[in-house]
Amino acid sequence: MPLRPPLVLSVCGRFVCVEPPHPTHHATAHFSRAVVTKDGVVSVSGTGAGHCGDAACSPRRGGAADETRWALENVAHVLEYCRTDWRGVFKVTMLISDKTFYNDCNAAYVDFLQKSNVAHLPMRTCALWGVPTDMKVGFACEAYLSDESAAALFERARAASA
């Protein structure tokens, strides 16, 4: 089970940025885990299987199916923090580091969403991961929030920034 770190909200112009609590512990210190627009679109950046809540952001290594499940659990955590879940996701990008992992990753992806009670499989694209990594798979996605949830998230971010 992935660690569930607190994420940090901040208002970034027209967006709410959802960031790791200690970005200096990441190899890529300047990034947002997700951004949320005022009209309620959540964009989650490429998220892998690592334990991104501990001080070292330690990697987890396993087979392609294991890493797929762990990465999807990490994405689910970010979505939850943004007040949505897999049911609100309309687009997923599966990022794989080697084409030979595709079948195992795809099967684990379908299995994960079915076990998450998602009524539909979101539109999905697949790409070779362009960053230097030894992770097998990662995911990025876009989801919708209700207007009320988007407004509440912006209020929460403003309060956190005050």
PDB file of C-alpha atoms in Angstrom:
ATOM      1  CA  MET A   1       0.000   0.000   0.000  1.00  0.00           C
ATOM      2  CA  PRO A   2       1.469   3.388  -0.915  1.00  0.00           C
ATOM      3  CA  LEU A   3       2.201   5.915   1.784  1.00  0.00           C
ATOM      4  CA  ARG A   4      -0.416   8.634   1.959  1.00  0.00           C
ATOM      5  CA  PRO A   5       1.593  11.835   2.358  1.00  0.00           C
ATOM      6  CA  PRO A   6      -0.080  15.153   2.954  1.00  0.00           C
ATOM      7  CA  LEU A   7      -0.019  17.204  -0.208  1.00  0.00           C
ATOM      8  CA  VAL A   8       0.334  20.979  -0.282  1.00  0.00           C
ATOM      9  CA  LEU A   9      -2.202  23.218  -2.016  1.00  0.00           C
ATOM     10  CA  SER A  10      -1.321  26.616  -3.386  1.00  0.00           C
ATOM     11  CA  VAL A  11      -3.045  29.030  -5.721  1.00  0.00           C
ATOM     12  CA  CYS A  12      -0.929  29.395  -8.865  1.00  0.00           C
ATOM     13  CA  GLY A  13      -2.681  32.096 -10.883  1.00  0.00           C
ATOM     14  CA  ARG A  14      -5.759  30.479 -12.408  1.00  0.00           C
ATOM     15  CA  PHE A  15      -4.859  27.053 -11.034  1.00  0.00           C
ATOM     16  CA  VAL A  16      -4.582  25.257  -7.736  1.00  0.00           C
ATOM     17  CA  CYS A  17      -1.272  23.406  -7.637  1.00  0.00           C
ATOM     18  CA  VAL A  18      -1.101  20.153  -5.682  1.00  0.00           C
ATOM     19  CA  GLU A  19       2.479  19.575  -4.623  1.00  0.00           C
ATOM     20  CA  PRO A  20       4.470  17.106  -2.547  1.00  0.00           C
ATOM     21  CA  PRO A  21       5.170  18.373   0.977  1.00  0.00           C
ATOM     22  CA  HIS A  22       8.961  18.232   0.613  1.00  0.00           C
ATOM     23  CA  PRO A  23       9.864  18.882  -3.034  1.00  0.00           C
ATOM     24  CA  THR A  24      13.579  19.025  -2.181  1.00  0.00           C
ATOM     25  CA  HIS A  25      13.433  15.278  -1.523  1.00  0.00           C
ATOM     26  CA  HIS A  26      12.590  14.651  -5.147  1.00  0.00           C
ATOM     27  CA  ALA A  27      15.087  14.363  -7.956  1.00  0.00           C
ATOM     28  CA  THR A  28      12.845  16.775  -9.869  1.00  0.00           C
ATOM     29  CA  ALA A  29      12.232  19.351  -7.181  1.00  0.00           C
ATOM     30  CA  HIS A  30      10.062  21.761  -9.154  1.00  0.00           C
ATOM     31  CA  PHE A  31       6.848  20.119 -10.218  1.00  0.00           C
ATOM     32  CA  SER A  32       3.229  19.829  -9.222  1.00  0.00           C
ATOM     33  CA  ARG A  33       1.682  16.436  -8.617  1.00  0.00           C
ATOM     34  CA  ALA A  34      -1.494  17.892 -10.150  1.00  0.00           C
ATOM     35  CA  VAL A  35      -3.114  21.157 -11.154  1.00  0.00           C
ATOM     36  CA  VAL A  36      -6.795  21.988 -10.938  1.00  0.00           C
ATOM     37  CA  THR A  37      -8.481  24.612 -13.097  1.00  0.00           C
ATOM     38  CA  LYS A  38     -11.278  26.862 -11.850  1.00  0.00           C
ATOM     39  CA  ASP A  39     -13.694  25.057 -14.154  1.00  0.00           C
ATOM     40  CA  GLY A  40     -12.883  21.778 -12.415  1.00  0.00           C
ATOM     41  CA  VAL A  41     -10.444  19.911 -14.638  1.00  0.00           C
ATOM     42  CA  VAL A  42      -7.748  18.002 -12.721  1.00  0.00           C
ATOM     43  CA  SER A  43      -4.506  17.141 -14.528  1.00  0.00           C
ATOM     44  CA  VAL A  44      -2.339  14.621 -12.669  1.00  0.00           C
ATOM     45  CA  SER A  45       1.291  14.535 -13.769  1.00  0.00           C
ATOM     46  CA  GLY A  46       3.224  11.341 -14.506  1.00  0.00           C
ATOM     47  CA  THR A  47       3.100   9.270 -11.335  1.00  0.00           C
ATOM     48  CA  GLY A  48       5.016   6.078 -10.746  1.00  0.00           C
ATOM     49  CA  ALA A  49       5.033   3.323  -8.153  1.00  0.00           C
ATOM     50  CA  GLY A  50       7.409   4.889  -5.630  1.00  0.00           C
ATOM     51  CA  HIS A  51       6.859   5.553  -1.933  1.00  0.00           C
ATOM     52  CA  CYS A  52       6.623   9.297  -2.537  1.00  0.00           C
ATOM     53  CA  GLY A  53       5.751  10.110   1.031  1.00  0.00           C
ATOM     54  CA  ASP A  54       8.977   9.216   2.763  1.00  0.00           C
ATOM     55  CA  ALA A  55      12.000  11.483   3.040  1.00  0.00           C
ATOM     56  CA  ALA A  56      13.927   9.709   0.290  1.00  0.00           C
ATOM     57  CA  CYS A  57      10.990   9.172  -2.094  1.00  0.00           C
ATOM     58  CA  SER A  58      12.208   5.609  -2.190  1.00  0.00           C
ATOM     59  CA  PRO A  59      11.496   3.504  -5.235  1.00  0.00           C
ATOM     60  CA  ARG A  60       9.532   0.280  -5.202  1.00  0.00           C
ATOM     61  CA  ARG A  61      10.536  -2.358  -7.677  1.00  0.00           C
ATOM     62  CA  GLY A  62       8.457  -5.281  -8.769  1.00  0.00           C
ATOM     63  CA  GLY A  63       7.054  -6.831 -11.872  1.00  0.00           C
ATOM     64  CA  ALA A  64       5.225  -4.724 -14.429  1.00  0.00           C
ATOM     65  CA  ALA A  65       1.816  -5.671 -12.984  1.00  0.00           C
ATOM     66  CA  ASP A  66       2.901  -4.778  -9.421  1.00  0.00           C
ATOM     67  CA  GLU A  67       4.328  -1.422 -10.468  1.00  0.00           C
ATOM     68  CA  THR A  68       1.151  -0.710 -12.448  1.00  0.00           C
ATOM     69  CA  ARG A  69      -1.050  -1.344  -9.412  1.00  0.00           C
ATOM     70  CA  TRP A  70       1.191   0.742  -7.119  1.00  0.00           C
ATOM     71  CA  ALA A  71       1.323   3.632  -9.592  1.00  0.00           C
ATOM     72  CA  LEU A  72      -2.472   3.581  -9.992  1.00  0.00           C
ATOM     73  CA  GLU A  73      -2.865   3.577  -6.190  1.00  0.00           C
ATOM     74  CA  ASN A  74      -0.602   6.656  -6.047  1.00  0.00           C
ATOM     75  CA  VAL A  75      -2.689   8.386  -8.738  1.00  0.00           C
ATOM     76  CA  ALA A  76      -5.844   7.486  -6.782  1.00  0.00           C
ATOM     77  CA  HIS A  77      -4.368   9.244  -3.732  1.00  0.00           C
ATOM     78  CA  VAL A  78      -3.754  12.431  -5.728  1.00  0.00           C
ATOM     79  CA  LEU A  79      -7.258  12.273  -7.228  1.00  0.00           C
ATOM     80  CA  GLU A  80      -8.748  11.793  -3.752  1.00  0.00           C
ATOM     81  CA  TYR A  81      -6.847  14.793  -2.462  1.00  0.00           C
ATOM     82  CA  CYS A  82      -8.307  16.812  -5.347  1.00  0.00           C
ATOM     83  CA  ARG A  83     -11.821  15.672  -4.371  1.00  0.00           C
ATOM     84  CA  THR A  84     -12.383  13.247  -7.214  1.00  0.00           C
ATOM     85  CA  ASP A  85     -11.651   9.619  -7.979  1.00  0.00           C
ATOM     86  CA  TRP A  86     -11.270   7.228 -10.897  1.00  0.00           C
ATOM     87  CA  ARG A  87     -14.954   7.647 -11.776  1.00  0.00           C
ATOM     88  CA  GLY A  88     -14.214  11.262 -12.786  1.00  0.00           C
ATOM     89  CA  VAL A  89     -11.253  10.358 -15.017  1.00  0.00           C
ATOM     90  CA  PHE A  90     -11.827  10.807 -18.730  1.00  0.00           C
ATOM     91  CA  LYS A  91      -8.279  10.388 -20.093  1.00  0.00           C
ATOM     92  CA  VAL A  92      -5.292   8.315 -18.977  1.00  0.00           C
ATOM     93  CA  THR A  93      -1.779   8.215 -20.366  1.00  0.00           C
ATOM     94  CA  MET A  94       0.144   5.043 -19.574  1.00  0.00           C
ATOM     95  CA  LEU A  95       3.884   5.719 -19.682  1.00  0.00           C
ATOM     96  CA  ILE A  96       5.992   2.594 -20.106  1.00  0.00           C
ATOM     97  CA  SER A  97       9.762   2.356 -20.186  1.00  0.00           C
ATOM     98  CA  ASP A  98       9.864  -0.710 -22.455  1.00  0.00           C
ATOM     99  CA  LYS A  99       7.333  -1.979 -25.006  1.00  0.00           C
ATOM    100  CA  THR A 100       7.671  -5.517 -23.656  1.00  0.00           C
ATOM    101  CA  PHE A 101       5.864  -4.421 -20.457  1.00  0.00           C
ATOM    102  CA  TYR A 102       2.704  -3.392 -22.331  1.00  0.00           C
ATOM    103  CA  ASN A 103       0.628  -6.580 -21.994  1.00  0.00           C
ATOM    104  CA  ASP A 104       1.262  -6.982 -18.251  1.00  0.00           C
ATOM    105  CA  CYS A 105       0.685  -3.274 -17.580  1.00  0.00           C
ATOM    106  CA  ASN A 106      -2.489  -3.201 -19.662  1.00  0.00           C
ATOM    107  CA  ALA A 107      -3.959  -6.264 -17.915  1.00  0.00           C
ATOM    108  CA  ALA A 108      -3.158  -4.818 -14.477  1.00  0.00           C
ATOM    109  CA  TYR A 109      -4.657  -1.436 -15.488  1.00  0.00           C
ATOM    110  CA  VAL A 110      -7.957  -3.033 -16.572  1.00  0.00           C
ATOM    111  CA  ASP A 111      -8.031  -5.210 -13.440  1.00  0.00           C
ATOM    112  CA  PHE A 112      -7.362  -2.212 -11.162  1.00  0.00           C
ATOM    113  CA  LEU A 113     -10.148  -0.114 -12.670  1.00  0.00           C
ATOM    114  CA  GLN A 114     -12.617  -2.991 -12.558  1.00  0.00           C
ATOM    115  CA  LYS A 115     -11.819  -3.561  -8.868  1.00  0.00           C
ATOM    116  CA  SER A 116     -12.249   0.206  -8.319  1.00  0.00           C
ATOM    117  CA  ASN A 117     -15.857  -0.070  -9.533  1.00  0.00           C
ATOM    118  CA  VAL A 118     -15.273   2.210 -12.494  1.00  0.00           C
ATOM    119  CA  ALA A 119     -18.222   1.799 -14.856  1.00  0.00           C
ATOM    120  CA  HIS A 120     -16.188   2.732 -17.928  1.00  0.00           C
ATOM    121  CA  LEU A 121     -12.588   2.546 -18.999  1.00  0.00           C
ATOM    122  CA  PRO A 122     -11.376   6.085 -19.710  1.00  0.00           C
ATOM    123  CA  MET A 123      -9.881   7.003 -23.048  1.00  0.00           C
ATOM    124  CA  ARG A 124      -6.246   5.923 -22.844  1.00  0.00           C
ATOM    125  CA  THR A 125      -3.060   6.539 -24.727  1.00  0.00           C
ATOM    126  CA  CYS A 126       0.265   4.826 -24.254  1.00  0.00           C
ATOM    127  CA  ALA A 127       3.714   6.319 -24.702  1.00  0.00           C
ATOM    128  CA  LEU A 128       7.297   5.356 -24.024  1.00  0.00           C
ATOM    129  CA  TRP A 129       8.393   7.193 -20.893  1.00  0.00           C
ATOM    130  CA  GLY A 130      10.835   9.890 -21.982  1.00  0.00           C
ATOM    131  CA  VAL A 131      12.563  10.445 -18.653  1.00  0.00           C
ATOM    132  CA  PRO A 132      15.565   8.464 -17.446  1.00  0.00           C
ATOM    133  CA  THR A 133      14.085   5.944 -15.028  1.00  0.00           C
ATOM    134  CA  ASP A 134      14.247   2.304 -14.136  1.00  0.00           C
ATOM    135  CA  MET A 135      10.542   2.262 -13.293  1.00  0.00           C
ATOM    136  CA  LYS A 136       8.518   0.109 -15.628  1.00  0.00           C
ATOM    137  CA  VAL A 137       5.349   2.204 -15.762  1.00  0.00           C
ATOM    138  CA  GLY A 138       3.747   5.460 -14.689  1.00  0.00           C
ATOM    139  CA  PHE A 139       0.416   7.172 -15.302  1.00  0.00           C
ATOM    140  CA  ALA A 140      -0.889  10.658 -15.958  1.00  0.00           C
ATOM    141  CA  CYS A 141      -4.576  11.499 -16.206  1.00  0.00           C
ATOM    142  CA  GLU A 142      -7.249  14.148 -16.534  1.00  0.00           C
ATOM    143  CA  ALA A 143     -10.465  14.146 -14.515  1.00  0.00           C
ATOM    144  CA  TYR A 144     -13.499  16.310 -13.908  1.00  0.00           C
ATOM    145  CA  LEU A 145     -14.649  17.771 -10.610  1.00  0.00           C
ATOM    146  CA  SER A 146     -18.083  19.090  -9.854  1.00  0.00           C
ATOM    147  CA  ASP A 147     -18.270  22.903  -9.799  1.00  0.00           C
ATOM    148  CA  GLU A 148     -18.827  22.754  -6.027  1.00  0.00           C
ATOM    149  CA  SER A 149     -15.710  20.625  -5.497  1.00  0.00           C
ATOM    150  CA  ALA A 150     -13.577  22.935  -7.654  1.00  0.00           C
ATOM    151  CA  ALA A 151     -14.762  26.001  -5.721  1.00  0.00           C
ATOM    152  CA  ALA A 152     -14.120  24.252  -2.370  1.00  0.00           C
ATOM    153  CA  LEU A 153     -10.615  23.235  -3.458  1.00  0.00           C
ATOM    154  CA  PHE A 154      -9.776  26.838  -4.426  1.00  0.00           C
ATOM    155  CA  GLU A 155     -11.072  28.049  -1.049  1.00  0.00           C
ATOM    156  CA  ARG A 156      -8.967  25.418   0.746  1.00  0.00           C
ATOM    157  CA  ALA A 157      -5.885  26.502  -1.219  1.00  0.00           C
ATOM    158  CA  ARG A 158      -6.494  30.199  -0.486  1.00  0.00           C
ATOM    159  CA  ALA A 159      -6.854  29.414   3.224  1.00  0.00           C
ATOM    160  CA  ALA A 160      -3.650  27.345   3.202  1.00  0.00           C
ATOM    161  CA  SER A 161      -1.782  30.200   1.498  1.00  0.00           C
ATOM    162  CA  ALA A 162      -2.988  32.826   4.000  1.00  0.00           C
TER     163      ALA A 162
END
